[in-house]
Amino acid sequence: MQFIRLTDNYQFKTFDCGNSDLNEFLLSDAKKYAKRLLSVTYLIKDENEIIAFFSVSNDRISIKESDKAVWRKIKKEFPHSKHRSDYPAVKIGRLGVNLSHQGKHIGTHILDFVKKTFIKNNRTGCAFITVDALPSAVSFYHKNGFKFLRTSTDSVTTRDTTPMYYDLSQLLD
Ligand SMILES: CC(C)(COP(=O)(O)OP(=O)(O)OC[C@H]1O[C@@H](n2cnc3c(N)ncnc32)[C@H](O)[C@@H]1OP(=O)(O)O)[C@@H](O)C(=O)NCCC(=O)NCCS
């Protein structure tokens, strides 16, 4: 298995993770997003196929997008610093595992990789991972330690995606 950063000269064959928007993003848009500096896409592949991909961008979590109760908990993680209305984050904008490889913990390995990378090798401050989870993926992220940015059922159920976050400080020694 190889792990590579998507480059402009990469020749796609096919990819199917069961979600047509995600497939289309990878095959048609990911290179354009990279060129415009909007996101960077990584591929996990072997000689025959793309096994999984994910795209990441700079992000922030902010008081405006979260419930008061959640924000209070987040603030408590920074007891000695000045209270802020946002904190730096990295967003997993897209993540897809090839249908024939789902359920083998590849998605979990990708999340573990992102967690480690943004603690050990980040060049800028980054305290959280964020994701707008598709309904079908909420429990996958929940199992991987992600929490809800909003707790009210109202805001969770009326949206197409659910904003979730992972606090990277829990992995610090
Ligand atoms: C969601 C996705 C990325 C998960 O990747 P994966 O490699 O299949 O997931 P894993 O094998 O690492 O699963 C980890 C855990 O989450 C659970 N899980 C994974 N997908 C799930 C789902 N759709 N619904 C409920 N639970 C799920 C697994 O059962 C596993 O639980 P376990 O540890 O108790 O065995 C993958 O299924 C996928 O690409 N789906 C289509 C696209 C998508 O929804 N992407 C997310 C965009 S926000």
Tab-separated table of C-alpha atoms and ligand atoms in Angstrom:
chain	number	residue	atom	x	y	z
A	1	MET	CA	0.000	0.000	0.000
A	2	GLN	CA	1.210	3.491	-0.854
A	3	PHE	CA	0.325	6.822	0.662
A	4	ILE	CA	0.707	9.776	-1.716
A	5	ARG	CA	-0.263	13.410	-2.024
A	6	LEU	CA	-2.455	13.954	-5.093
A	7	THR	CA	-0.548	15.800	-7.801
A	8	ASP	CA	-1.756	17.392	-11.000
A	9	ASN	CA	-0.247	14.685	-13.209
A	10	TYR	CA	-1.881	11.751	-11.369
A	11	GLN	CA	-3.951	9.663	-13.803
A	12	PHE	CA	-7.220	8.490	-12.272
A	13	LYS	CA	-8.858	5.244	-13.323
A	14	THR	CA	-11.985	4.867	-11.202
A	15	PHE	CA	-13.042	5.239	-7.610
A	16	ASP	CA	-16.263	4.305	-5.844
A	17	CYS	CA	-16.905	4.814	-2.129
A	18	GLY	CA	-20.681	4.546	-2.542
A	19	ASN	CA	-21.257	8.317	-2.412
A	20	SER	CA	-21.431	9.953	-5.839
A	21	ASP	CA	-20.619	13.474	-4.580
A	22	LEU	CA	-17.435	12.230	-2.948
A	23	ASN	CA	-16.472	10.150	-5.987
A	24	GLU	CA	-17.021	13.123	-8.246
A	25	PHE	CA	-15.053	15.434	-5.972
A	26	LEU	CA	-12.048	13.123	-6.142
A	27	LEU	CA	-12.188	12.420	-9.865
A	28	SER	CA	-13.178	15.917	-11.095
A	29	ASP	CA	-12.465	18.565	-8.461
A	30	ALA	CA	-9.677	17.527	-6.095
A	31	LYS	CA	-6.885	18.682	-8.423
A	32	LYS	CA	-8.611	22.042	-9.019
A	33	TYR	CA	-9.020	22.557	-5.262
A	34	ALA	CA	-5.325	21.826	-4.772
A	35	LYS	CA	-4.345	24.269	-7.521
A	36	ARG	CA	-6.487	27.002	-5.952
A	37	LEU	CA	-4.959	26.187	-2.510
A	38	LEU	CA	-8.354	25.224	-1.073
A	39	SER	CA	-7.517	21.698	0.026
A	40	VAL	CA	-4.858	19.029	-0.210
A	41	THR	CA	-5.908	15.486	-1.104
A	42	TYR	CA	-4.085	12.301	-0.115
A	43	LEU	CA	-4.535	8.859	-1.663
A	44	ILE	CA	-4.022	5.432	-0.164
A	45	LYS	CA	-3.483	3.128	-3.121
A	46	ASP	CA	-1.935	-0.075	-4.395
A	47	GLU	CA	-0.839	-0.917	-7.979
A	48	ASN	CA	-4.414	-1.566	-9.094
A	49	GLU	CA	-6.698	0.869	-7.373
A	50	ILE	CA	-7.284	3.767	-5.017
A	51	ILE	CA	-8.182	2.250	-1.653
A	52	ALA	CA	-9.169	5.509	0.058
A	53	PHE	CA	-8.735	9.270	-0.132
A	54	PHE	CA	-9.130	12.255	2.112
A	55	SER	CA	-8.850	16.030	1.734
A	56	VAL	CA	-7.855	18.510	4.411
A	57	SER	CA	-8.000	22.307	4.750
A	58	ASN	CA	-7.302	24.871	7.428
A	59	ASP	CA	-10.318	25.595	9.589
A	60	ARG	CA	-11.388	26.926	12.990
A	61	ILE	CA	-14.067	26.119	15.487
A	62	SER	CA	-15.946	29.155	16.627
A	63	ILE	CA	-18.381	30.217	19.279
A	64	LYS	CA	-20.858	31.174	16.570
A	65	GLU	CA	-21.183	27.638	15.262
A	66	SER	CA	-21.435	25.815	18.561
A	67	ASP	CA	-23.902	25.470	21.434
A	68	LYS	CA	-23.142	27.477	24.562
A	69	ALA	CA	-22.726	24.337	26.668
A	70	VAL	CA	-20.281	22.828	24.184
A	71	TRP	CA	-18.289	26.055	23.970
A	72	ARG	CA	-18.004	26.184	27.775
A	73	LYS	CA	-16.446	22.702	27.712
A	74	ILE	CA	-14.070	23.671	24.922
A	75	LYS	CA	-12.971	26.819	26.759
A	76	LYS	CA	-12.216	24.790	29.894
A	77	GLU	CA	-9.497	22.975	27.932
A	78	PHE	CA	-7.553	26.238	27.821
A	79	PRO	CA	-7.610	27.322	31.464
A	80	HIS	CA	-4.574	29.594	31.355
A	81	SER	CA	-5.087	31.367	28.074
A	82	LYS	CA	-7.179	34.366	27.240
A	83	HIS	CA	-10.693	33.346	26.245
A	84	ARG	CA	-11.181	33.456	22.533
A	85	SER	CA	-14.132	33.211	20.222
A	86	ASP	CA	-12.396	30.696	17.978
A	87	TYR	CA	-9.581	28.121	17.992
A	88	PRO	CA	-7.460	26.788	15.104
A	89	ALA	CA	-8.417	23.494	13.502
A	90	VAL	CA	-7.911	21.294	10.458
A	91	LYS	CA	-10.985	20.209	8.542
A	92	ILE	CA	-11.409	16.787	6.991
A	93	GLY	CA	-13.405	18.106	4.057
A	94	ARG	CA	-13.766	14.788	2.252
A	95	LEU	CA	-13.072	11.169	3.198
A	96	GLY	CA	-13.971	8.077	1.246
A	97	VAL	CA	-12.975	4.430	1.431
A	98	ASN	CA	-13.373	2.249	-1.676
A	99	LEU	CA	-16.549	0.134	-1.299
A	100	SER	CA	-14.593	-3.101	-1.513
A	101	HIS	CA	-12.360	-2.026	1.398
A	102	GLN	CA	-14.930	-0.565	3.800
A	103	GLY	CA	-15.226	-2.053	7.278
A	104	LYS	CA	-11.515	-2.946	7.490
A	105	HIS	CA	-10.636	0.003	9.735
A	106	ILE	CA	-8.958	1.927	6.924
A	107	GLY	CA	-11.102	5.001	7.743
A	108	THR	CA	-10.029	4.692	11.378
A	109	HIS	CA	-6.338	4.460	10.363
A	110	ILE	CA	-6.765	7.624	8.278
A	111	LEU	CA	-8.244	9.488	11.250
A	112	ASP	CA	-5.397	8.237	13.481
A	113	PHE	CA	-2.908	9.452	10.881
A	114	VAL	CA	-4.507	12.911	10.714
A	115	LYS	CA	-4.580	13.120	14.531
A	116	LYS	CA	-0.874	12.261	14.805
A	117	THR	CA	0.194	14.456	11.903
A	118	PHE	CA	-1.465	17.571	13.249
A	119	ILE	CA	0.060	17.110	16.681
A	120	LYS	CA	3.611	16.203	15.683
A	121	ASN	CA	4.246	17.666	12.233
A	122	ASN	CA	2.023	20.696	11.890
A	123	ARG	CA	3.750	23.921	11.003
A	124	THR	CA	1.033	26.108	12.447
A	125	GLY	CA	-1.021	25.843	15.611
A	126	CYS	CA	-3.877	23.379	15.339
A	127	ALA	CA	-5.914	22.301	18.353
A	128	PHE	CA	-8.904	20.503	16.792
A	129	ILE	CA	-10.001	18.383	13.851
A	130	THR	CA	-13.385	19.300	12.402
A	131	VAL	CA	-15.728	17.497	10.050
A	132	ASP	CA	-19.219	18.069	8.682
A	133	ALA	CA	-20.300	14.454	8.917
A	134	LEU	CA	-22.779	12.943	6.494
A	135	PRO	CA	-25.695	11.248	8.310
A	136	SER	CA	-24.346	7.800	7.387
A	137	ALA	CA	-20.909	8.614	8.815
A	138	VAL	CA	-21.848	10.210	12.158
A	139	SER	CA	-21.413	6.980	14.124
A	140	PHE	CA	-18.079	6.279	12.412
A	141	TYR	CA	-16.727	9.646	13.640
A	142	HIS	CA	-18.364	9.205	17.045
A	143	LYS	CA	-16.617	5.828	17.472
A	144	ASN	CA	-13.380	7.607	16.648
A	145	GLY	CA	-13.742	10.133	19.466
A	146	PHE	CA	-15.404	13.013	17.607
A	147	LYS	CA	-17.986	15.057	19.520
A	148	PHE	CA	-20.932	17.193	18.451
A	149	LEU	CA	-20.386	20.925	18.128
A	150	ARG	CA	-24.109	21.354	18.677
A	151	THR	CA	-26.095	19.257	21.091
A	152	SER	CA	-29.620	20.485	20.452
A	153	THR	CA	-31.537	17.863	18.461
A	154	ASP	CA	-33.078	20.677	16.464
A	155	SER	CA	-29.835	21.857	14.918
A	156	VAL	CA	-28.524	18.324	14.493
A	157	THR	CA	-31.509	16.870	12.693
A	158	THR	CA	-32.480	19.735	10.408
A	159	ARG	CA	-29.140	19.816	8.625
A	160	ASP	CA	-27.738	17.596	5.894
A	161	THR	CA	-24.461	17.296	7.730
A	162	THR	CA	-23.537	17.298	11.419
A	163	PRO	CA	-20.640	19.474	12.572
A	164	MET	CA	-18.312	17.422	14.771
A	165	TYR	CA	-14.896	18.054	16.335
A	166	TYR	CA	-11.998	16.142	17.861
A	167	ASP	CA	-9.876	17.751	20.571
A	168	LEU	CA	-6.230	16.971	19.751
A	169	SER	CA	-5.077	17.883	23.278
A	170	GLN	CA	-6.377	14.537	24.586
A	171	LEU	CA	-3.501	12.822	22.753
A	172	LEU	CA	-0.759	14.943	24.309
A	173	ASP	CA	1.597	13.189	26.765
B	1	LIG	C1	-17.520	6.281	6.504
B	1	LIG	C2	-16.249	5.572	6.013
B	1	LIG	C3	-15.175	6.608	5.677
B	1	LIG	C4	-15.756	4.641	7.122
B	1	LIG	O1	-14.554	4.005	6.712
B	1	LIG	P1	-14.301	2.466	7.054
B	1	LIG	O2	-12.873	2.142	6.773
B	1	LIG	O3	-15.333	1.655	6.347
B	1	LIG	O4	-14.623	2.447	8.623
B	1	LIG	P2	-13.889	1.610	9.774
B	1	LIG	O5	-13.738	0.188	9.336
B	1	LIG	O6	-12.642	2.315	10.198
B	1	LIG	O7	-14.992	1.727	10.935
B	1	LIG	C5	-14.691	2.081	12.260
B	1	LIG	C6	-15.924	1.835	13.103
B	1	LIG	O8	-17.003	2.656	12.641
B	1	LIG	C7	-18.102	1.852	12.261
B	1	LIG	N1	-18.693	2.374	11.034
B	1	LIG	C8	-18.048	2.657	9.883
B	1	LIG	N2	-18.914	3.145	8.976
B	1	LIG	C9	-20.118	3.156	9.593
B	1	LIG	C10	-21.415	3.541	9.183
B	1	LIG	N3	-21.639	4.024	7.948
B	1	LIG	N4	-22.446	3.419	10.056
B	1	LIG	C11	-22.234	2.939	11.301
B	1	LIG	N5	-21.009	2.548	11.759
B	1	LIG	C12	-19.981	2.668	10.904
B	1	LIG	C13	-17.533	0.460	11.984
B	1	LIG	O9	-18.510	-0.546	12.187
B	1	LIG	C14	-16.409	0.386	12.995
B	1	LIG	O10	-16.915	0.022	14.264
B	1	LIG	P3	-16.121	-1.033	15.222
B	1	LIG	O11	-14.817	-0.352	15.582
B	1	LIG	O12	-17.050	-1.192	16.367
B	1	LIG	O13	-15.902	-2.251	14.383
B	1	LIG	C15	-16.528	4.698	4.755
B	1	LIG	O14	-17.524	3.761	5.077
B	1	LIG	C16	-16.975	5.498	3.540
B	1	LIG	O15	-16.146	5.889	2.738
B	1	LIG	N6	-18.298	5.710	3.393
B	1	LIG	C17	-18.855	6.442	2.250
B	1	LIG	C18	-18.435	7.884	2.223
B	1	LIG	C19	-18.660	8.631	3.536
B	1	LIG	O16	-19.722	8.551	4.162
B	1	LIG	N7	-17.637	9.390	3.940
B	1	LIG	C20	-17.665	10.234	5.131
B	1	LIG	C21	-17.889	11.630	4.677
B	1	LIG	S1	-18.258	12.701	6.050
